[in-house]
Coordinates of C-alpha atoms and ligand atoms in Angstrom, one line a residue:
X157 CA 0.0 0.0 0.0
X158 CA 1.5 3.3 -1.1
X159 CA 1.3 6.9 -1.4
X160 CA -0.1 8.0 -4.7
X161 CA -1.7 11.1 -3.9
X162 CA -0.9 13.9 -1.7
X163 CA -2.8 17.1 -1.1
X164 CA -2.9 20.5 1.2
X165 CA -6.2 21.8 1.5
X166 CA -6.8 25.0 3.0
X167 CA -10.2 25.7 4.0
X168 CA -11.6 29.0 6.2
X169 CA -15.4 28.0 6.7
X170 CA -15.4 29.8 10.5
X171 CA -11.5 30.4 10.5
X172 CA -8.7 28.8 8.6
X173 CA -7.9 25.3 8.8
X174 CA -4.4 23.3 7.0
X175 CA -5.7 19.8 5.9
X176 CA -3.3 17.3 4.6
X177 CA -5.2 14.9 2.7
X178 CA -2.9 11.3 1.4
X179 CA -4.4 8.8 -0.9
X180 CA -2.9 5.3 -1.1
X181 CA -2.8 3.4 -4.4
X182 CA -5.7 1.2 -3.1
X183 CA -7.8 4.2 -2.5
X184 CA -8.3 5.0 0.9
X185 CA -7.8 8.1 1.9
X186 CA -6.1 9.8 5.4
X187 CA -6.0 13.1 6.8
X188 CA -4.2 15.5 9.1
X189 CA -4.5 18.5 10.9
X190 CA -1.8 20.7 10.3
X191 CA -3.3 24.3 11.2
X192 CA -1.2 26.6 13.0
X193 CA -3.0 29.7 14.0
X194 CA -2.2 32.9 12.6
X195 CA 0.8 31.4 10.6
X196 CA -1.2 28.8 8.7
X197 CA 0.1 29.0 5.3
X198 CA 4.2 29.3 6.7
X199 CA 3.1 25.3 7.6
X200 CA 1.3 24.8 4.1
X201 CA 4.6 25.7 2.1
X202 CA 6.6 23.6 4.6
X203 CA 4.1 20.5 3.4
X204 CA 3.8 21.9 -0.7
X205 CA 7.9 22.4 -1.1
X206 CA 9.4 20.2 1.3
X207 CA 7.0 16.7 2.6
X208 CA 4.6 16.2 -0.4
X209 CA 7.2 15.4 -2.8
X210 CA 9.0 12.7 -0.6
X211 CA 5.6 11.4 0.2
X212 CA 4.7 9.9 -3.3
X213 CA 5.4 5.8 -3.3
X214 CA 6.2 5.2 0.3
X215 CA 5.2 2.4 2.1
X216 CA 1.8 4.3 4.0
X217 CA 2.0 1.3 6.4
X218 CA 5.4 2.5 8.0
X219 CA 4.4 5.3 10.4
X220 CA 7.2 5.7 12.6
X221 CA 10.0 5.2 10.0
X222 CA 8.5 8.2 8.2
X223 CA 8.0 10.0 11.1
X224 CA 11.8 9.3 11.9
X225 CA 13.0 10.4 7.8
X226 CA 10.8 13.6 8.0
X227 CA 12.4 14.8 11.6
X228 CA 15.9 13.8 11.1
X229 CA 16.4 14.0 7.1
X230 CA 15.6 17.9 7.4
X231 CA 18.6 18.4 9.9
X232 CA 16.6 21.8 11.2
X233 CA 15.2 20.4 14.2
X234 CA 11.7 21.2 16.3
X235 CA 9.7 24.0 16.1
X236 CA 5.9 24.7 15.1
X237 CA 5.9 24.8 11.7
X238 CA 8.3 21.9 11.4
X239 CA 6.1 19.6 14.0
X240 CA 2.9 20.7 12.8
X241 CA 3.6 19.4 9.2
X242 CA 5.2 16.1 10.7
X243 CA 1.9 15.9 12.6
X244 CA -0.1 15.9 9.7
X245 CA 1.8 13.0 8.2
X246 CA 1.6 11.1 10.8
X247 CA -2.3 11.3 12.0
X248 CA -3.0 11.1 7.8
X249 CA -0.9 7.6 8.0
X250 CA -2.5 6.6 11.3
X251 CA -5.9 7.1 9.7
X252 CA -5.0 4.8 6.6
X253 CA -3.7 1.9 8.8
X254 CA -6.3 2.3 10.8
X255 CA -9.0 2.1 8.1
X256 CA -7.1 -0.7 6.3
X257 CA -7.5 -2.2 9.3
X258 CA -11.3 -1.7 9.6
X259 CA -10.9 -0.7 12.8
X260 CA -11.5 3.0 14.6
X261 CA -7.7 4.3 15.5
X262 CA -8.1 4.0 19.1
X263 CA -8.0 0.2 18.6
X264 CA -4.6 0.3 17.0
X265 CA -3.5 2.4 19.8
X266 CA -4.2 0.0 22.7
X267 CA -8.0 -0.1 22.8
X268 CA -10.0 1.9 25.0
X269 CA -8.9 2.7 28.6
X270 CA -12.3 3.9 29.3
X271 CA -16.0 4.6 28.4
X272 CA -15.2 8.3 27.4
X273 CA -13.3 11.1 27.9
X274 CA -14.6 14.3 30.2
X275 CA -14.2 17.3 28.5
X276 CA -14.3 21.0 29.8
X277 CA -16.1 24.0 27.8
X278 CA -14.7 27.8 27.8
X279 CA -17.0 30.0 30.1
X280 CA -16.7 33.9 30.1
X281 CA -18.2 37.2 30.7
X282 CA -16.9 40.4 30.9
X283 CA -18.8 40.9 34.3
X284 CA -19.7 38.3 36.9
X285 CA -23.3 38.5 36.1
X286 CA -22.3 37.4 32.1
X287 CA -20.0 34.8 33.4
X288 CA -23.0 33.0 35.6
X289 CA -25.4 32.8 32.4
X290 CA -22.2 31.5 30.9
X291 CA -21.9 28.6 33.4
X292 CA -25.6 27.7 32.9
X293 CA -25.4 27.8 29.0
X294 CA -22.6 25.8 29.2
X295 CA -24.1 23.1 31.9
X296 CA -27.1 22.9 30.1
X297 CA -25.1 21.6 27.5
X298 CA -23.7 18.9 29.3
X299 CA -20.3 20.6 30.5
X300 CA -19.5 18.8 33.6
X301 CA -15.9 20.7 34.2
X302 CA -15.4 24.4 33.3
X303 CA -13.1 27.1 32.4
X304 CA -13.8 30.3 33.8
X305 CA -12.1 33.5 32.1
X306 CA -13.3 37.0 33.4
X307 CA -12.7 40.7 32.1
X308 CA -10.6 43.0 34.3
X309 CA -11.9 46.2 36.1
X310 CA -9.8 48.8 33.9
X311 CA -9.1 46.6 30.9
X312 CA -10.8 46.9 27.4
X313 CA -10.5 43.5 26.3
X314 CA -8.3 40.7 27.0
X315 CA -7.5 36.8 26.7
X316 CA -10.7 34.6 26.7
X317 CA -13.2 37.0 26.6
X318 CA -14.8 38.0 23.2
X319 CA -14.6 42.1 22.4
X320 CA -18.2 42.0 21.6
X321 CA -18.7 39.8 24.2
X322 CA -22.7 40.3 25.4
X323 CA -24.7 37.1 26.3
X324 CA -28.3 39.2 24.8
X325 CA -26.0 40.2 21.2
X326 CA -25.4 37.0 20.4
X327 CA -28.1 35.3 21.9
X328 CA -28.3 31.4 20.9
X329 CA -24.4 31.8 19.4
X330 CA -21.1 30.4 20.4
X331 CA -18.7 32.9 20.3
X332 CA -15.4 32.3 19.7
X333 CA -12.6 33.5 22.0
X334 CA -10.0 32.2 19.9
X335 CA -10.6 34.2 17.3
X336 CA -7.1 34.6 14.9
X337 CA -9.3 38.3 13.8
X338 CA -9.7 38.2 10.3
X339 CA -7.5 41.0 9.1
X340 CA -3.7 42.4 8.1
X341 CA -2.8 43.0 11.5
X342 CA -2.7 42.0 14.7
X343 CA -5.6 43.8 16.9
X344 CA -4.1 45.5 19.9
X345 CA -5.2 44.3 23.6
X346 CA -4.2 45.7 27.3
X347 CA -2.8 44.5 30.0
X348 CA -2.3 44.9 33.8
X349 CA -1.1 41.6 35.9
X350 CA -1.4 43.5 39.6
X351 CA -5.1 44.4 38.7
X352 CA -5.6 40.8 37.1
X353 CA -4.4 39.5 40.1
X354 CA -6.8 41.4 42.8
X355 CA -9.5 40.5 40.5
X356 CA -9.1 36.9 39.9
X357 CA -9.6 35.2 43.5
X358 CA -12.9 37.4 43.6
X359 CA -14.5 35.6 40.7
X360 CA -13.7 32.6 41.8
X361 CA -15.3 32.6 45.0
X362 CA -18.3 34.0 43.8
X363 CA -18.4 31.0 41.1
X364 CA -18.1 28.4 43.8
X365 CA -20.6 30.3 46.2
X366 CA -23.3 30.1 43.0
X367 CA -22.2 26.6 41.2
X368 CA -20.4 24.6 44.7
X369 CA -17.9 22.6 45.5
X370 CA -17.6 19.8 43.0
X371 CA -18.0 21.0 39.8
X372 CA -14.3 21.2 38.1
X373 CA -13.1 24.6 37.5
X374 CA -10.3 25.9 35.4
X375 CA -8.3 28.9 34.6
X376 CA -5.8 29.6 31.8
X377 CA -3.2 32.5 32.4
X378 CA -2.0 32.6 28.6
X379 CA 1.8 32.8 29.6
X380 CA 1.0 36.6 31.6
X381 CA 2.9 36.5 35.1
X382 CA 6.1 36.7 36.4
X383 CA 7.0 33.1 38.4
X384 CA 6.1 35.2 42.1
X385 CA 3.3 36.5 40.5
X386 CA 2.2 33.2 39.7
X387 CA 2.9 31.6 43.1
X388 CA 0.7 34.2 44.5
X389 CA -1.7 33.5 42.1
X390 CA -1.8 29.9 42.5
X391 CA -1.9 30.4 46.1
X392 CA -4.5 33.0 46.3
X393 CA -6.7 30.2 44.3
X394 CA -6.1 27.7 46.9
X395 CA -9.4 28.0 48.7
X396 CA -11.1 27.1 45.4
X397 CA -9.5 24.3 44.2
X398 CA -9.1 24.5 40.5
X399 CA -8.6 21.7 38.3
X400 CA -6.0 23.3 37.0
X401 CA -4.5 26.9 36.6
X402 CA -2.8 26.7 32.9
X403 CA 0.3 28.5 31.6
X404 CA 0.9 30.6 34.4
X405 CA 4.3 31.9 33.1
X406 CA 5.4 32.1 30.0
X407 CA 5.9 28.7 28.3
X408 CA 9.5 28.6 27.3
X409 CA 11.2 28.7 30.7
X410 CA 10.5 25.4 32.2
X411 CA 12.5 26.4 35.8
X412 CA 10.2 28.7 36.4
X413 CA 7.9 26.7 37.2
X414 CA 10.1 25.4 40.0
X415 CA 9.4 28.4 41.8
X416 CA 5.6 28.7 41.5
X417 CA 5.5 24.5 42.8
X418 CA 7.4 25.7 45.9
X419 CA 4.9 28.2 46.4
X420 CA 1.2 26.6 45.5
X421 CA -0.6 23.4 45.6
X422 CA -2.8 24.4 43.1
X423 CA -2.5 21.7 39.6
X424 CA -1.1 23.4 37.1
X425 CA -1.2 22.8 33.4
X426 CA 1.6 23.7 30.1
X427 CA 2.5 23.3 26.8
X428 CA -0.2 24.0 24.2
X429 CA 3.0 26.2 22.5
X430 CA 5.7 23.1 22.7
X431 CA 6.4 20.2 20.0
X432 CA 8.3 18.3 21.5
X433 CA 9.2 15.7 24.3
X434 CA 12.4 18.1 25.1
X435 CA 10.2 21.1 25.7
X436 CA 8.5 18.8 29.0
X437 CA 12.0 17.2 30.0
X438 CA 12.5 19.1 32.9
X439 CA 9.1 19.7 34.0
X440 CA 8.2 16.1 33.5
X441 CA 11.1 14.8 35.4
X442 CA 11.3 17.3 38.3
X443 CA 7.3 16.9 38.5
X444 CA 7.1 20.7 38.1
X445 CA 3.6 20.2 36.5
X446 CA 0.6 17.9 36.4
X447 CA -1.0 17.9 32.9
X448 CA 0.7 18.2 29.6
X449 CA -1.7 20.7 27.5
X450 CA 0.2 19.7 23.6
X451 CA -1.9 18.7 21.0
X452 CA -1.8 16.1 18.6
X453 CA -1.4 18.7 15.8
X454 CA 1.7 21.0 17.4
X455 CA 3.5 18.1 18.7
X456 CA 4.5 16.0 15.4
X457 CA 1.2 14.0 15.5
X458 CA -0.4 10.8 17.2
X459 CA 3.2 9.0 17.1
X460 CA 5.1 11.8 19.1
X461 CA 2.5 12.5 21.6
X462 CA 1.9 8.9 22.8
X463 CA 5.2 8.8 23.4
X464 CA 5.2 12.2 25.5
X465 CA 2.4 11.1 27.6
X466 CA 3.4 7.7 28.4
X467 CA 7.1 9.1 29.5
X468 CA 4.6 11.9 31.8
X469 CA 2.7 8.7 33.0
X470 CA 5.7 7.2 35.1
X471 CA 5.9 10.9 37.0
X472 CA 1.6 11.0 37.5
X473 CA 1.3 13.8 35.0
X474 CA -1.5 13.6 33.1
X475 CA -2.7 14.4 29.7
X476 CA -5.1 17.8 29.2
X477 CA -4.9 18.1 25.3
X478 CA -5.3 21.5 23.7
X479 CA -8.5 21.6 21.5
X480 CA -9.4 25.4 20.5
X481 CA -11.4 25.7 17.5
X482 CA -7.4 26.1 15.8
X483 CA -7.4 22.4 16.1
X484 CA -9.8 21.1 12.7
X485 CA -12.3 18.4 13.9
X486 CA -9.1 16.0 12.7
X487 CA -7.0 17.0 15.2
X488 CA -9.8 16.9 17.7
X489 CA -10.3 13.1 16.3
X490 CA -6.7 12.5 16.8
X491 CA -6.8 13.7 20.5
X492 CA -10.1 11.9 21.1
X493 CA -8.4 8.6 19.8
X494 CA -5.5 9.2 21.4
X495 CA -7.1 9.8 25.1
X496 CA -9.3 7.1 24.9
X497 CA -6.5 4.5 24.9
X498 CA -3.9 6.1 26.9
X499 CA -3.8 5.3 30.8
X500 CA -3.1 8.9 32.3
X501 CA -5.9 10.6 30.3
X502 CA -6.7 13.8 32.8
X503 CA -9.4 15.9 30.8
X504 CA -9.8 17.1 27.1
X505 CA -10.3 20.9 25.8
X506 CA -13.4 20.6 23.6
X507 CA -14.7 24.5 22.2
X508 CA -17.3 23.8 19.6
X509 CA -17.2 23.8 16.0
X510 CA -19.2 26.1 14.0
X511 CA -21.7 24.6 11.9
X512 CA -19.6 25.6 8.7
X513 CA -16.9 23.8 9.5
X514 CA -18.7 21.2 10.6
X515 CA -20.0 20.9 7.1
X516 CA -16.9 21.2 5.5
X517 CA -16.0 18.4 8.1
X518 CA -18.4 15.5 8.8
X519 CA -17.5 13.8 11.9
X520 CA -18.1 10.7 13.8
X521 CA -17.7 11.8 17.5
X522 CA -20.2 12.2 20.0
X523 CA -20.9 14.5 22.3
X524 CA -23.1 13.0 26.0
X525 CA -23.2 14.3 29.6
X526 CA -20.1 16.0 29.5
X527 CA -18.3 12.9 27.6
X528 CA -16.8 12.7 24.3
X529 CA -16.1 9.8 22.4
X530 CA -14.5 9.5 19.0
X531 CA -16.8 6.7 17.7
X532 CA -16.7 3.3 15.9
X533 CA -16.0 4.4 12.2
X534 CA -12.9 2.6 10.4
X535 CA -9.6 5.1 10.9
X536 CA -10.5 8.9 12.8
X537 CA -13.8 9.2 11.5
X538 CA -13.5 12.1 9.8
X539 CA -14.2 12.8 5.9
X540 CA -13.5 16.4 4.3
X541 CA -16.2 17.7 1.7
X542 CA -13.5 19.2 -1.1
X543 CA -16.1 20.8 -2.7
X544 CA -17.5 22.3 0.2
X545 CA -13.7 23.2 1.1
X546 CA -13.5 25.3 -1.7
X547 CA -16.3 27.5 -1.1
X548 CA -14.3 29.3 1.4
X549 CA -10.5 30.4 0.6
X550 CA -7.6 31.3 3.2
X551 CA -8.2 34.5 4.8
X552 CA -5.0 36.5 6.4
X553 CA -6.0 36.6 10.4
X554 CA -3.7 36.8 13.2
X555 CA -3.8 36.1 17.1
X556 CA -4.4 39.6 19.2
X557 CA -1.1 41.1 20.7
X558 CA -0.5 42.6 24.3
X559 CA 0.4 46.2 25.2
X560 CA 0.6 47.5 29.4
X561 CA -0.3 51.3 29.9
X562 CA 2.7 52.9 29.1
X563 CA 3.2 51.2 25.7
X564 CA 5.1 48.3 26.1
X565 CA 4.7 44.9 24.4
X566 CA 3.3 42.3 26.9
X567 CA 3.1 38.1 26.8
X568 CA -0.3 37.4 24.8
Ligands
CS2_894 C1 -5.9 28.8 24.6 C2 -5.8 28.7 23.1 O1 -7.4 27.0 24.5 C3 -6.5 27.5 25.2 O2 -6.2 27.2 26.2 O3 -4.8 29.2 25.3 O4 -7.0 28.8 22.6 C4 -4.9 29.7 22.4 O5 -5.2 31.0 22.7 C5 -5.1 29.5 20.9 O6 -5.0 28.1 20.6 C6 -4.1 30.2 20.1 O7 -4.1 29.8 18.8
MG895 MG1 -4.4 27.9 26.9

């Protein structure tokens, strides 16, 4: 069984999506996420110039030997662009085997480790009173853990809450707080950590006074404090024990997270920026952490991650895959696959597709009491409508930047 076709497809149906799409001489077909957001097409010439032609006539069968070829043949090791188009290689090939096999991926993985996989659902408002309708909406969609992002007394607009952000504007709408804004420049937000951090432990304890004890909470930091600033965080969260508090400090500098586990008992959660095993080495080995947040798209696919995850297993840490709407409904199949067989599965990011990409996308997942599970179909159980692809070309969009009062470029 070989490679005789190999495509990029580049879709924007609710944002822009990197498909990579292999045919095998016998006809079936695999796919892989390969989106990175904001500098999607950087990954698509990686895939056009420098994969697709060494993809023709190889044995689709040998996953890991082309996963090896692709990372050490190009010399130029790591980074996004360069894992990201591995990934896609390597969840496409998983796919084939696994519909060669008949057989959905997680089967090829190990089988399942469990029934399904709890997944937690983004709730914001700008003021308390917006946040609590958020809560609802999302429990009354089945949400059984939550992530709870809040605006900041003083700040326009900032991480995880949309600008436009008003429950009765967009009533019966998702919006989307990931947003890459459409556009030929970054949109501008501000930032102020000391205010961020009076305001914070306020929210939290007026969520658990509304919603109680046991309902999971969690809190993403996008990469914003200094490691003290982050100790005090995690401490000053203490009383209402998170799930997790993610990326506390920016992502690069795994020792700093040395200083914040001195300081706090609170879980915390990294990664959704690294793509590879060497970005967790220290943080896995020293136990600095407690859930790995790559995903299967950012890390170098299905092949690379397992292997991450089962080295975080003999330390307790835990997986907590990154699924934004960045990661196409391939890459959410992938993670879905992927933590369904795995032993240390901790919780899955699932933000909901909009129904265009869902569309371009058919999928085979469900969706029940707070549980998803990637189904039975042969492979990931995802097929891409090229046609309906088509109807909606690339558009240039990039991630929001940070500026503080006085001008300065802040972590976004
Ligand atoms: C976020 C991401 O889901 C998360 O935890 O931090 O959505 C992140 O902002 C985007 O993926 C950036 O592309
Ligand atoms: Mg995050």
């Amino acid at each position: 069984m070989r490679i005789d076709r190999a495509e990029v497809i580049v879709t924007s149906p609710d944002r822009n999506f990197v498909t990579l799409k292999l045919t095998t001489d016998d006809g079936l077909i695999g796919l892989g996420d390969a989106t990175l957001n904001g500098r999607e097409l950087a990954v698509v010439a990686y895939l056009h110039e420098h994969v697709v032609p060494l993809l023709i006539g190889i044995d689709a069968h040998k996953i890991e030997d082309t996963w090896q070829f692709l990372y050490r043949s190009a010399y130029w090791r790591r980074g996004p662009v360069t894992m990201a188009a591995i990934a896609a290689v390597d969840v496409a090939l998983w796919d084939i085997k696994a519909k060669a096999a008949g057989m959905p991926l997680y089967q090829l993985l190990g089988g399942a480790s469990r029934t399904g996989l709890l997944a937690y659902g983004h709730a914001s408002g700008k003021s308390t009173s917006e946040l609590f309708d958020s809560v609802r909406k999302h429990q009354a969609e089945g949400y059984k853990a939550i992530r709870i992002q809040t605006g900041v007394p003083g700040l326009k607009s900032i991480y995880g809450i949309a600008s436009n952000a008003t429950l009765e504007g967009n009533e019966g709408k998702r919006y989307d707080h990931e947003p890459a804004q459409r556009g030929a420049f970054p949109a501008e937000e501000d930032w102020d950590t000391r205010s961020y951090l009076r305001h914070v432990p306020t929210v939290f304890e007026a969520v658990r006074n509304e919603f109680g004890p046991e309902i999971p909470l969690l809190h993403d930091g996008h990469h914003r404090m200094t490691p003290i600033q982050a100790a005090k965080l995690g401490k000053s969260l203490e009383p209402y024990d998170l799930f997790w508090l993610e990326d506390c400090t920016p992502a690069e500098n795994q020792e700093a997270l040395r200083l914040v586990r001195q300081h706090t008992t609170t879980p915390l959660a990294i990664g959704e920026v690294f793509n590879t095993v060497w970005d967790y080495q220290q943080l896995i080995r020293e136990q600095l952490f407690d859930y790995v947040r790559s995903a299967v798209t950012h890390t170098g696919g299905i092949s690379a991650l397992k292997k991450i995850l089962e080295y975080a297993a003999q330390y307790q840490v835990k997986s907590g895959m990154h699924g934004p709407t960045d990661i196409s409904p391939v890459g959410m199949a992938a993670a879905m696959h992927l933590g369904l067989a795995i032993h240390n599965f901790g919780i899955q990011e699932y933000m909901q597709h909009g129904e265009k990409t869902n569309a371009v996308f058919s999928q085979s997942f469900t969706w029940n009491d707070g549980m998803l599970h990637p189904g039975n179909k042969p492979g990931l159980g995802v097929e891409l409508d090229v046609d309906e692809a088509g109807r909606y070309p690339y558009e240039t969009a990039y991630l929001p930047y940070n500026r503080l009062a006085d001008g300065t470029v802040h972590d976004w």
